[in-house]
Amino acid sequence: MDQIRIRGGRRLEGRLVISGAKNAALALMPAALLTDEPLTLRNLPRLADIDTCGHLLNQLGVSTHVQGARPDEFGRVMTLRAGRVSSTTAPYDIVRRMRASILVLGPLLAREGVATVSQPGGCAIGNRPIDLHLKGLEALGAEIELEAGYVRARANGGLRGARITFPTVSVGATENVLMAAVLAKGASVIENAAREPEIVDLCRCLVAMGARISGIGTERLEVEGVSRLHGATYRVMPDRIETGSYACAAAITGGDVVLEGAERETMGATIAVLEEAGVSFTDVDGGLRVTRADGLRGVTVQTAPYPGFPTDMQAQLMALMCVADGASLLTETIFENRYMHVPELARMGADITVKGRSAMVRGVPRLAAAPVMATDLRASMSLVIAGLAAEGETVVRRVYHLDRGYERLEEKLAGIGAEIVRVADEGP
Ligand code: EPZ
């Protein structure tokens, strides 16, 4: 296990390249199962989760060939080919490492009519049920049993189009059902579908592969099932959460940073909230420039499905608000346990009170460096952001959490002036 050491107080300045979106790539890669032709994904980020997803697909018989980055792109190019599916089982030892493995369920059912996928189980931020995934696939005609921690699904005679109305918005369930519906017999309607940009990315890729989807970007997706899909080449969208995270990093240091490749139109409420907090965003050629003219102001925000303020940005915003003038009230409505960064921020001198799903953050003049522990992906980034502004050297341990979602983080931050190093951690 490694640790990251950050000496705070340096103003971040310069240019930083935004990588391809982890949460788009983790849905696009399983889509390769839907055809026996090659699917080439460009701008793929180098992340632990992407490697885990590739390893799982290899176990199912999908070949994955990675080429180096194109000269004009940061990300890798990966060609995936499911010429023949040699296994329809996603084993526990892989799924437990990455919950998004559940996204092979829909494509396997659509392609092979059978799938055995380990139930992902919960994670640090919540118990993460998959009932909406399963109900949606059953509506398409799948027979599903839960046995010994596995989902055993079968679609004898193939899947049939259906109308599916989700009671609550679920990104993963929308993705699983969508990837099953594109090869189902007949038409499907998915109502109360998630509208996250990553869903739009998946829809666009599936259409490039020959799928027939309308209502893309809305909460009502209409799918006309087709008998087969063909290969395609598709560029993964830039990571909007990485963009928001580095915007918070730039802002907490009063810096001036250009986020290359950032796309304002996929940022939803993130930009509006950060602007309310005193951060400025300016469109520049090929990206977004982030500056902060005056002090930071406290905000009142609750997380919500897209285009609301993303739950994946809550911890990072909290770190920024720790040093704002005045108080902030943040309410986490999506996951039940997404405040594990709070006690760690408190060790750095933050003044935060959690009551139920809300956290009251009272701004303090400065944070103080401290040894802190990463607990989950976005909480880890929250501690890095705080460390960039804290007086002294902050040591963030268990940074493997960061490696799941932030490509070459130390390199990117050092490139804009942060005093940051990664060292091996002998500790437990
Ligand atoms: C995706 O997770 C993202 N992960 C998460 O990002 C993100 O936080 C989340 O969407 C919300 O935006 C990937 O895309 C790989 P959900 P997902 O299904 O699909 C409940 C990160 O940091 N629910 O939209 O698992 C669930 O408990 C990660 O990058 C059910 O009740 O999220 C939650 O309360 C963390 N039953 C809510 O819905 C279900 O069957 C939203 O979850 C499914 C979900």
Short mmCIF file of N, CA and C in Angstrom, two decimals, residues 26-165:
data_model
loop_
_atom_site.label_atom_id
_atom_site.label_comp_id
_atom_site.label_asym_id
_atom_site.label_seq_id
_atom_site.Cartn_x
_atom_site.Cartn_y
_atom_site.Cartn_z
N LEU A 26 -16.56 2.05 -17.87
CA LEU A 26 -16.97 0.81 -17.20
C LEU A 26 -18.30 0.27 -17.73
N ALA A 27 -19.02 1.10 -18.49
CA ALA A 27 -20.23 0.60 -19.16
C ALA A 27 -19.93 0.30 -20.63
N LEU A 28 -19.04 1.07 -21.24
CA LEU A 28 -18.73 0.88 -22.66
C LEU A 28 -17.98 -0.44 -22.90
N MET A 29 -17.10 -0.81 -21.98
CA MET A 29 -16.31 -2.03 -22.18
C MET A 29 -17.20 -3.28 -22.23
N PRO A 30 -18.14 -3.48 -21.29
CA PRO A 30 -19.02 -4.65 -21.38
C PRO A 30 -19.88 -4.66 -22.64
N ALA A 31 -20.10 -3.49 -23.24
CA ALA A 31 -20.91 -3.44 -24.48
C ALA A 31 -20.25 -4.25 -25.59
N ALA A 32 -18.95 -4.52 -25.47
CA ALA A 32 -18.25 -5.33 -26.49
C ALA A 32 -18.84 -6.73 -26.57
N LEU A 33 -19.48 -7.17 -25.47
CA LEU A 33 -20.07 -8.52 -25.45
C LEU A 33 -21.26 -8.63 -26.41
N LEU A 34 -21.78 -7.47 -26.84
CA LEU A 34 -23.03 -7.48 -27.62
C LEU A 34 -22.80 -7.77 -29.10
N THR A 35 -21.53 -7.94 -29.50
CA THR A 35 -21.24 -8.23 -30.90
C THR A 35 -20.00 -9.12 -30.98
N ASP A 36 -19.87 -9.86 -32.10
CA ASP A 36 -18.65 -10.65 -32.26
C ASP A 36 -17.60 -9.87 -33.06
N GLU A 37 -17.92 -8.61 -33.33
CA GLU A 37 -16.97 -7.78 -34.08
C GLU A 37 -16.19 -6.88 -33.10
N PRO A 38 -15.07 -6.31 -33.56
CA PRO A 38 -14.24 -5.50 -32.65
C PRO A 38 -14.90 -4.17 -32.27
N LEU A 39 -14.80 -3.84 -30.99
CA LEU A 39 -15.22 -2.52 -30.50
C LEU A 39 -13.94 -1.82 -30.05
N THR A 40 -13.63 -0.70 -30.67
CA THR A 40 -12.43 0.06 -30.30
C THR A 40 -12.82 1.31 -29.52
N LEU A 41 -12.27 1.39 -28.32
CA LEU A 41 -12.57 2.55 -27.44
C LEU A 41 -11.32 3.42 -27.36
N ARG A 42 -11.47 4.70 -27.66
CA ARG A 42 -10.37 5.65 -27.56
C ARG A 42 -10.50 6.47 -26.29
N ASN A 43 -9.39 7.09 -25.91
CA ASN A 43 -9.37 7.98 -24.73
C ASN A 43 -9.74 7.22 -23.45
N LEU A 44 -9.31 5.95 -23.40
CA LEU A 44 -9.60 5.14 -22.21
C LEU A 44 -8.62 5.51 -21.09
N PRO A 45 -9.09 5.78 -19.88
CA PRO A 45 -8.15 6.17 -18.82
C PRO A 45 -7.36 4.97 -18.31
N ARG A 46 -6.16 5.26 -17.79
CA ARG A 46 -5.35 4.20 -17.17
C ARG A 46 -5.75 4.14 -15.69
N LEU A 47 -6.63 3.22 -15.33
CA LEU A 47 -7.12 3.16 -13.95
C LEU A 47 -7.21 1.71 -13.50
N ALA A 48 -7.12 1.50 -12.20
CA ALA A 48 -7.22 0.14 -11.67
C ALA A 48 -8.56 -0.49 -12.04
N ASP A 49 -9.64 0.31 -11.96
CA ASP A 49 -10.96 -0.27 -12.28
C ASP A 49 -11.06 -0.69 -13.73
N ILE A 50 -10.40 0.04 -14.61
CA ILE A 50 -10.44 -0.31 -16.04
C ILE A 50 -9.70 -1.63 -16.25
N ASP A 51 -8.58 -1.78 -15.56
CA ASP A 51 -7.82 -3.04 -15.65
C ASP A 51 -8.64 -4.21 -15.11
N THR A 52 -9.34 -3.99 -14.00
CA THR A 52 -10.17 -5.06 -13.43
C THR A 52 -11.27 -5.45 -14.40
N CYS A 53 -11.88 -4.44 -15.02
CA CYS A 53 -12.96 -4.72 -15.99
C CYS A 53 -12.40 -5.49 -17.18
N GLY A 54 -11.22 -5.10 -17.65
CA GLY A 54 -10.58 -5.82 -18.77
C GLY A 54 -10.28 -7.26 -18.40
N HIS A 55 -9.84 -7.46 -17.17
CA HIS A 55 -9.51 -8.82 -16.68
C HIS A 55 -10.77 -9.68 -16.64
N LEU A 56 -11.87 -9.09 -16.17
CA LEU A 56 -13.13 -9.83 -16.13
C LEU A 56 -13.58 -10.20 -17.54
N LEU A 57 -13.50 -9.26 -18.45
CA LEU A 57 -13.94 -9.55 -19.83
C LEU A 57 -13.06 -10.62 -20.47
N ASN A 58 -11.75 -10.59 -20.15
CA ASN A 58 -10.86 -11.65 -20.65
C ASN A 58 -11.34 -13.02 -20.17
N GLN A 59 -11.77 -13.07 -18.91
CA GLN A 59 -12.24 -14.36 -18.36
C GLN A 59 -13.49 -14.85 -19.09
N LEU A 60 -14.23 -13.93 -19.68
CA LEU A 60 -15.45 -14.31 -20.41
C LEU A 60 -15.14 -14.67 -21.86
N GLY A 61 -13.85 -14.47 -22.25
CA GLY A 61 -13.45 -14.81 -23.61
C GLY A 61 -13.30 -13.61 -24.53
N VAL A 62 -13.37 -12.41 -23.93
CA VAL A 62 -13.21 -11.20 -24.74
C VAL A 62 -11.72 -10.87 -24.85
N SER A 63 -11.24 -10.69 -26.07
CA SER A 63 -9.84 -10.28 -26.20
C SER A 63 -9.77 -8.76 -26.06
N THR A 64 -8.72 -8.30 -25.39
CA THR A 64 -8.54 -6.84 -25.23
C THR A 64 -7.12 -6.50 -25.66
N HIS A 65 -7.02 -5.62 -26.64
CA HIS A 65 -5.69 -5.25 -27.16
C HIS A 65 -5.52 -3.75 -26.96
N VAL A 66 -4.48 -3.39 -26.21
CA VAL A 66 -4.28 -1.98 -25.88
C VAL A 66 -3.15 -1.41 -26.73
N GLN A 67 -3.44 -0.28 -27.37
CA GLN A 67 -2.37 0.43 -28.07
C GLN A 67 -2.03 1.66 -27.23
N GLY A 68 -0.85 2.18 -27.45
CA GLY A 68 -0.47 3.39 -26.71
C GLY A 68 -1.39 4.54 -27.09
N ALA A 69 -1.27 5.61 -26.33
CA ALA A 69 -2.14 6.77 -26.60
C ALA A 69 -1.78 7.36 -27.97
N ARG A 70 -2.81 7.86 -28.63
CA ARG A 70 -2.55 8.59 -29.89
C ARG A 70 -1.83 9.88 -29.52
N PRO A 71 -1.04 10.43 -30.44
CA PRO A 71 -0.27 11.64 -30.11
C PRO A 71 -1.18 12.77 -29.58
N ASP A 72 -2.43 12.79 -30.12
CA ASP A 72 -3.27 13.94 -29.73
C ASP A 72 -4.17 13.59 -28.54
N GLU A 73 -3.91 12.42 -27.91
CA GLU A 73 -4.83 12.07 -26.81
C GLU A 73 -4.07 11.56 -25.60
N PHE A 74 -4.61 11.76 -24.43
CA PHE A 74 -3.98 11.33 -23.18
C PHE A 74 -4.26 9.84 -22.96
N GLY A 75 -5.47 9.43 -23.34
CA GLY A 75 -5.92 8.08 -22.98
C GLY A 75 -5.43 7.03 -23.96
N ARG A 76 -5.60 5.80 -23.56
CA ARG A 76 -5.20 4.65 -24.37
C ARG A 76 -6.30 4.30 -25.37
N VAL A 77 -5.89 3.50 -26.35
CA VAL A 77 -6.86 2.95 -27.30
C VAL A 77 -6.96 1.45 -27.02
N MET A 78 -8.16 0.96 -26.76
CA MET A 78 -8.31 -0.48 -26.50
C MET A 78 -9.30 -1.08 -27.50
N THR A 79 -8.89 -2.18 -28.14
CA THR A 79 -9.82 -2.90 -29.02
C THR A 79 -10.26 -4.16 -28.31
N LEU A 80 -11.58 -4.29 -28.13
CA LEU A 80 -12.15 -5.45 -27.46
C LEU A 80 -12.89 -6.29 -28.51
N ARG A 81 -12.76 -7.62 -28.40
CA ARG A 81 -13.47 -8.45 -29.35
C ARG A 81 -14.01 -9.70 -28.65
N ALA A 82 -15.33 -9.83 -28.68
CA ALA A 82 -15.97 -11.02 -28.11
C ALA A 82 -16.35 -11.93 -29.27
N GLY A 83 -15.33 -12.45 -29.94
CA GLY A 83 -15.60 -13.33 -31.09
C GLY A 83 -16.46 -14.50 -30.66
N ARG A 84 -16.09 -15.05 -29.51
CA ARG A 84 -16.89 -16.15 -28.94
C ARG A 84 -16.86 -15.99 -27.44
N VAL A 85 -18.01 -16.10 -26.80
CA VAL A 85 -18.03 -15.99 -25.34
C VAL A 85 -17.74 -17.36 -24.76
N SER A 86 -16.61 -17.46 -24.07
CA SER A 86 -16.19 -18.79 -23.59
C SER A 86 -16.69 -19.09 -22.17
N SER A 87 -17.13 -18.05 -21.48
CA SER A 87 -17.69 -18.28 -20.15
C SER A 87 -18.78 -17.24 -19.90
N THR A 88 -19.80 -17.64 -19.17
CA THR A 88 -20.87 -16.66 -18.84
C THR A 88 -20.92 -16.43 -17.34
N THR A 89 -19.79 -16.68 -16.68
CA THR A 89 -19.74 -16.51 -15.23
C THR A 89 -18.77 -15.41 -14.83
N ALA A 90 -19.27 -14.45 -14.06
CA ALA A 90 -18.41 -13.39 -13.50
C ALA A 90 -18.15 -13.75 -12.04
N PRO A 91 -16.93 -14.21 -11.72
CA PRO A 91 -16.69 -14.79 -10.40
C PRO A 91 -16.58 -13.76 -9.28
N TYR A 92 -16.84 -14.27 -8.05
CA TYR A 92 -16.84 -13.40 -6.85
C TYR A 92 -15.52 -12.66 -6.69
N ASP A 93 -14.40 -13.35 -6.95
CA ASP A 93 -13.11 -12.71 -6.60
C ASP A 93 -12.83 -11.49 -7.48
N ILE A 94 -13.53 -11.39 -8.61
CA ILE A 94 -13.35 -10.17 -9.42
C ILE A 94 -14.43 -9.15 -9.06
N VAL A 95 -15.68 -9.64 -8.96
CA VAL A 95 -16.79 -8.71 -8.71
C VAL A 95 -16.62 -8.00 -7.38
N ARG A 96 -16.06 -8.72 -6.39
CA ARG A 96 -15.91 -8.08 -5.05
C ARG A 96 -14.94 -6.91 -5.13
N ARG A 97 -14.04 -6.95 -6.13
CA ARG A 97 -13.06 -5.85 -6.25
C ARG A 97 -13.65 -4.66 -7.00
N MET A 98 -14.68 -4.93 -7.80
CA MET A 98 -15.25 -3.82 -8.55
C MET A 98 -16.72 -4.08 -8.83
N ARG A 99 -17.56 -3.37 -8.14
CA ARG A 99 -19.01 -3.58 -8.22
C ARG A 99 -19.54 -3.42 -9.65
N ALA A 100 -18.89 -2.57 -10.42
CA ALA A 100 -19.42 -2.30 -11.77
C ALA A 100 -19.34 -3.54 -12.65
N SER A 101 -18.70 -4.60 -12.14
CA SER A 101 -18.69 -5.88 -12.89
C SER A 101 -20.10 -6.36 -13.17
N ILE A 102 -21.05 -5.89 -12.35
CA ILE A 102 -22.45 -6.32 -12.54
C ILE A 102 -22.95 -5.92 -13.93
N LEU A 103 -22.25 -4.99 -14.58
CA LEU A 103 -22.68 -4.50 -15.89
C LEU A 103 -22.42 -5.51 -17.02
N VAL A 104 -21.87 -6.68 -16.70
CA VAL A 104 -21.79 -7.72 -17.74
C VAL A 104 -23.07 -8.55 -17.76
N LEU A 105 -23.92 -8.37 -16.76
CA LEU A 105 -25.13 -9.20 -16.66
C LEU A 105 -26.06 -9.01 -17.85
N GLY A 106 -26.42 -7.78 -18.14
CA GLY A 106 -27.33 -7.50 -19.25
C GLY A 106 -26.76 -7.92 -20.60
N PRO A 107 -25.52 -7.55 -20.91
CA PRO A 107 -24.94 -7.95 -22.18
C PRO A 107 -24.81 -9.48 -22.34
N LEU A 108 -24.45 -10.18 -21.26
CA LEU A 108 -24.33 -11.64 -21.36
C LEU A 108 -25.70 -12.26 -21.65
N LEU A 109 -26.72 -11.77 -20.96
CA LEU A 109 -28.08 -12.29 -21.20
C LEU A 109 -28.50 -12.04 -22.64
N ALA A 110 -28.19 -10.85 -23.14
CA ALA A 110 -28.59 -10.49 -24.51
C ALA A 110 -27.85 -11.34 -25.53
N ARG A 111 -26.57 -11.59 -25.26
CA ARG A 111 -25.72 -12.31 -26.23
C ARG A 111 -25.91 -13.82 -26.14
N GLU A 112 -25.89 -14.35 -24.92
CA GLU A 112 -25.85 -15.80 -24.72
C GLU A 112 -27.13 -16.37 -24.13
N GLY A 113 -28.01 -15.52 -23.60
CA GLY A 113 -29.24 -16.01 -22.98
C GLY A 113 -29.03 -16.61 -21.61
N VAL A 114 -27.82 -16.48 -21.07
CA VAL A 114 -27.54 -17.00 -19.73
C VAL A 114 -26.40 -16.20 -19.12
N ALA A 115 -26.46 -16.05 -17.78
CA ALA A 115 -25.38 -15.32 -17.08
C ALA A 115 -25.39 -15.72 -15.62
N THR A 116 -24.19 -15.87 -15.08
CA THR A 116 -24.04 -16.14 -13.65
C THR A 116 -23.06 -15.11 -13.11
N VAL A 117 -23.57 -14.17 -12.34
CA VAL A 117 -22.73 -13.05 -11.90
C VAL A 117 -22.80 -12.95 -10.38
N SER A 118 -21.64 -12.89 -9.76
CA SER A 118 -21.61 -12.74 -8.31
C SER A 118 -22.34 -11.45 -7.91
N GLN A 119 -23.12 -11.56 -6.84
CA GLN A 119 -23.76 -10.34 -6.34
C GLN A 119 -22.66 -9.41 -5.82
N PRO A 120 -22.68 -8.13 -6.20
CA PRO A 120 -21.54 -7.25 -5.86
C PRO A 120 -21.40 -7.04 -4.37
N GLY A 121 -22.53 -7.11 -3.63
CA GLY A 121 -22.39 -6.79 -2.21
C GLY A 121 -22.25 -5.29 -2.02
N GLY A 122 -22.15 -4.90 -0.78
CA GLY A 122 -22.08 -3.46 -0.51
C GLY A 122 -20.66 -2.95 -0.64
N CYS A 123 -20.51 -1.70 -0.30
CA CYS A 123 -19.16 -1.11 -0.29
C CYS A 123 -19.16 -0.06 0.81
N ALA A 124 -18.08 0.70 0.89
CA ALA A 124 -17.93 1.64 2.02
C ALA A 124 -19.07 2.65 2.07
N ILE A 125 -19.60 3.03 0.88
CA ILE A 125 -20.55 4.17 0.90
C ILE A 125 -22.00 3.71 1.03
N GLY A 126 -22.25 2.41 0.95
CA GLY A 126 -23.64 2.01 1.10
C GLY A 126 -23.82 0.54 0.75
N ASN A 127 -25.04 0.03 0.95
CA ASN A 127 -25.19 -1.42 0.70
C ASN A 127 -25.45 -1.74 -0.77
N ARG A 128 -25.66 -0.74 -1.56
CA ARG A 128 -25.62 -0.85 -3.02
C ARG A 128 -26.43 -2.05 -3.57
N PRO A 129 -27.73 -2.10 -3.32
CA PRO A 129 -28.53 -3.23 -3.83
C PRO A 129 -28.57 -3.24 -5.37
N ILE A 130 -28.99 -4.37 -5.93
CA ILE A 130 -29.13 -4.46 -7.40
C ILE A 130 -30.54 -4.89 -7.78
N ASP A 131 -31.50 -4.67 -6.88
CA ASP A 131 -32.88 -5.10 -7.15
C ASP A 131 -33.44 -4.46 -8.42
N LEU A 132 -33.08 -3.22 -8.69
CA LEU A 132 -33.62 -2.53 -9.88
C LEU A 132 -33.05 -3.14 -11.16
N HIS A 133 -31.77 -3.56 -11.09
CA HIS A 133 -31.18 -4.25 -12.26
C HIS A 133 -32.00 -5.51 -12.55
N LEU A 134 -32.23 -6.29 -11.49
CA LEU A 134 -32.85 -7.61 -11.67
C LEU A 134 -34.30 -7.49 -12.11
N LYS A 135 -35.04 -6.54 -11.50
CA LYS A 135 -36.45 -6.37 -11.90
C LYS A 135 -36.54 -5.92 -13.36
N GLY A 136 -35.62 -5.06 -13.77
CA GLY A 136 -35.65 -4.58 -15.15
C GLY A 136 -35.38 -5.71 -16.13
N LEU A 137 -34.43 -6.59 -15.80
CA LEU A 137 -34.09 -7.71 -16.70
C LEU A 137 -35.21 -8.75 -16.71
N GLU A 138 -35.86 -8.91 -15.54
CA GLU A 138 -37.01 -9.85 -15.50
C GLU A 138 -38.14 -9.33 -16.39
N ALA A 139 -38.31 -8.01 -16.40
CA ALA A 139 -39.36 -7.43 -17.26
C ALA A 139 -39.09 -7.75 -18.73
N LEU A 140 -37.80 -7.92 -19.06
CA LEU A 140 -37.42 -8.25 -20.45
C LEU A 140 -37.49 -9.76 -20.71
N GLY A 141 -37.97 -10.50 -19.68
CA GLY A 141 -38.16 -11.93 -19.89
C GLY A 141 -37.11 -12.82 -19.27
N ALA A 142 -36.16 -12.25 -18.54
CA ALA A 142 -35.14 -13.10 -17.89
C ALA A 142 -35.74 -13.78 -16.67
N GLU A 143 -35.31 -15.02 -16.43
CA GLU A 143 -35.65 -15.72 -15.18
C GLU A 143 -34.42 -15.63 -14.29
N ILE A 144 -34.63 -15.11 -13.09
CA ILE A 144 -33.46 -14.83 -12.24
C ILE A 144 -33.62 -15.50 -10.89
N GLU A 145 -32.54 -16.17 -10.46
CA GLU A 145 -32.51 -16.76 -9.12
C GLU A 145 -31.26 -16.24 -8.41
N LEU A 146 -31.39 -16.09 -7.10
CA LEU A 146 -30.22 -15.73 -6.30
C LEU A 146 -29.81 -16.97 -5.53
N GLU A 147 -28.57 -17.39 -5.70
CA GLU A 147 -28.16 -18.63 -5.05
C GLU A 147 -26.69 -18.53 -4.65
N ALA A 148 -26.45 -18.74 -3.37
CA ALA A 148 -25.07 -18.76 -2.84
C ALA A 148 -24.28 -17.52 -3.23
N GLY A 149 -24.95 -16.38 -3.19
CA GLY A 149 -24.25 -15.12 -3.46
C GLY A 149 -24.09 -14.81 -4.93
N TYR A 150 -24.73 -15.61 -5.76
CA TYR A 150 -24.66 -15.38 -7.21
C TYR A 150 -26.04 -15.08 -7.78
N VAL A 151 -26.05 -14.26 -8.83
CA VAL A 151 -27.25 -14.05 -9.64
C VAL A 151 -27.18 -15.06 -10.79
N ARG A 152 -28.18 -15.93 -10.86
CA ARG A 152 -28.22 -16.88 -11.98
C ARG A 152 -29.40 -16.46 -12.86
N ALA A 153 -29.07 -16.01 -14.06
CA ALA A 153 -30.10 -15.47 -14.96
C ALA A 153 -30.14 -16.28 -16.25
N ARG A 154 -31.36 -16.44 -16.74
CA ARG A 154 -31.54 -17.21 -17.99
C ARG A 154 -32.64 -16.55 -18.80
N ALA A 155 -32.47 -16.52 -20.11
CA ALA A 155 -33.52 -15.98 -20.98
C ALA A 155 -33.77 -17.00 -22.09
N ASN A 156 -34.50 -18.06 -21.74
CA ASN A 156 -34.79 -19.09 -22.76
C ASN A 156 -35.60 -18.47 -23.88
N GLY A 157 -35.18 -18.65 -25.08
CA GLY A 157 -35.89 -18.08 -26.22
C GLY A 157 -35.57 -16.62 -26.44
N GLY A 158 -34.61 -16.11 -25.64
CA GLY A 158 -34.16 -14.72 -25.86
C GLY A 158 -35.01 -13.73 -25.09
N LEU A 159 -34.57 -12.51 -25.05
CA LEU A 159 -35.25 -11.43 -24.34
C LEU A 159 -36.31 -10.79 -25.24
N ARG A 160 -37.36 -10.28 -24.58
CA ARG A 160 -38.44 -9.64 -25.33
C ARG A 160 -38.57 -8.19 -24.87
N GLY A 161 -38.83 -7.29 -25.79
CA GLY A 161 -39.00 -5.89 -25.44
C GLY A 161 -40.10 -5.71 -24.42
N ALA A 162 -39.96 -4.66 -23.56
CA ALA A 162 -40.98 -4.41 -22.52
C ALA A 162 -40.94 -2.95 -22.12
N ARG A 163 -41.92 -2.55 -21.35
CA ARG A 163 -41.92 -1.19 -20.76
C ARG A 163 -41.40 -1.34 -19.34
N ILE A 164 -40.36 -0.62 -19.02
CA ILE A 164 -39.77 -0.68 -17.68
C ILE A 164 -39.80 0.71 -17.07
N THR A 165 -40.41 0.82 -15.90
CA THR A 165 -40.43 2.12 -15.21
C THR A 165 -39.67 1.98 -13.89
#
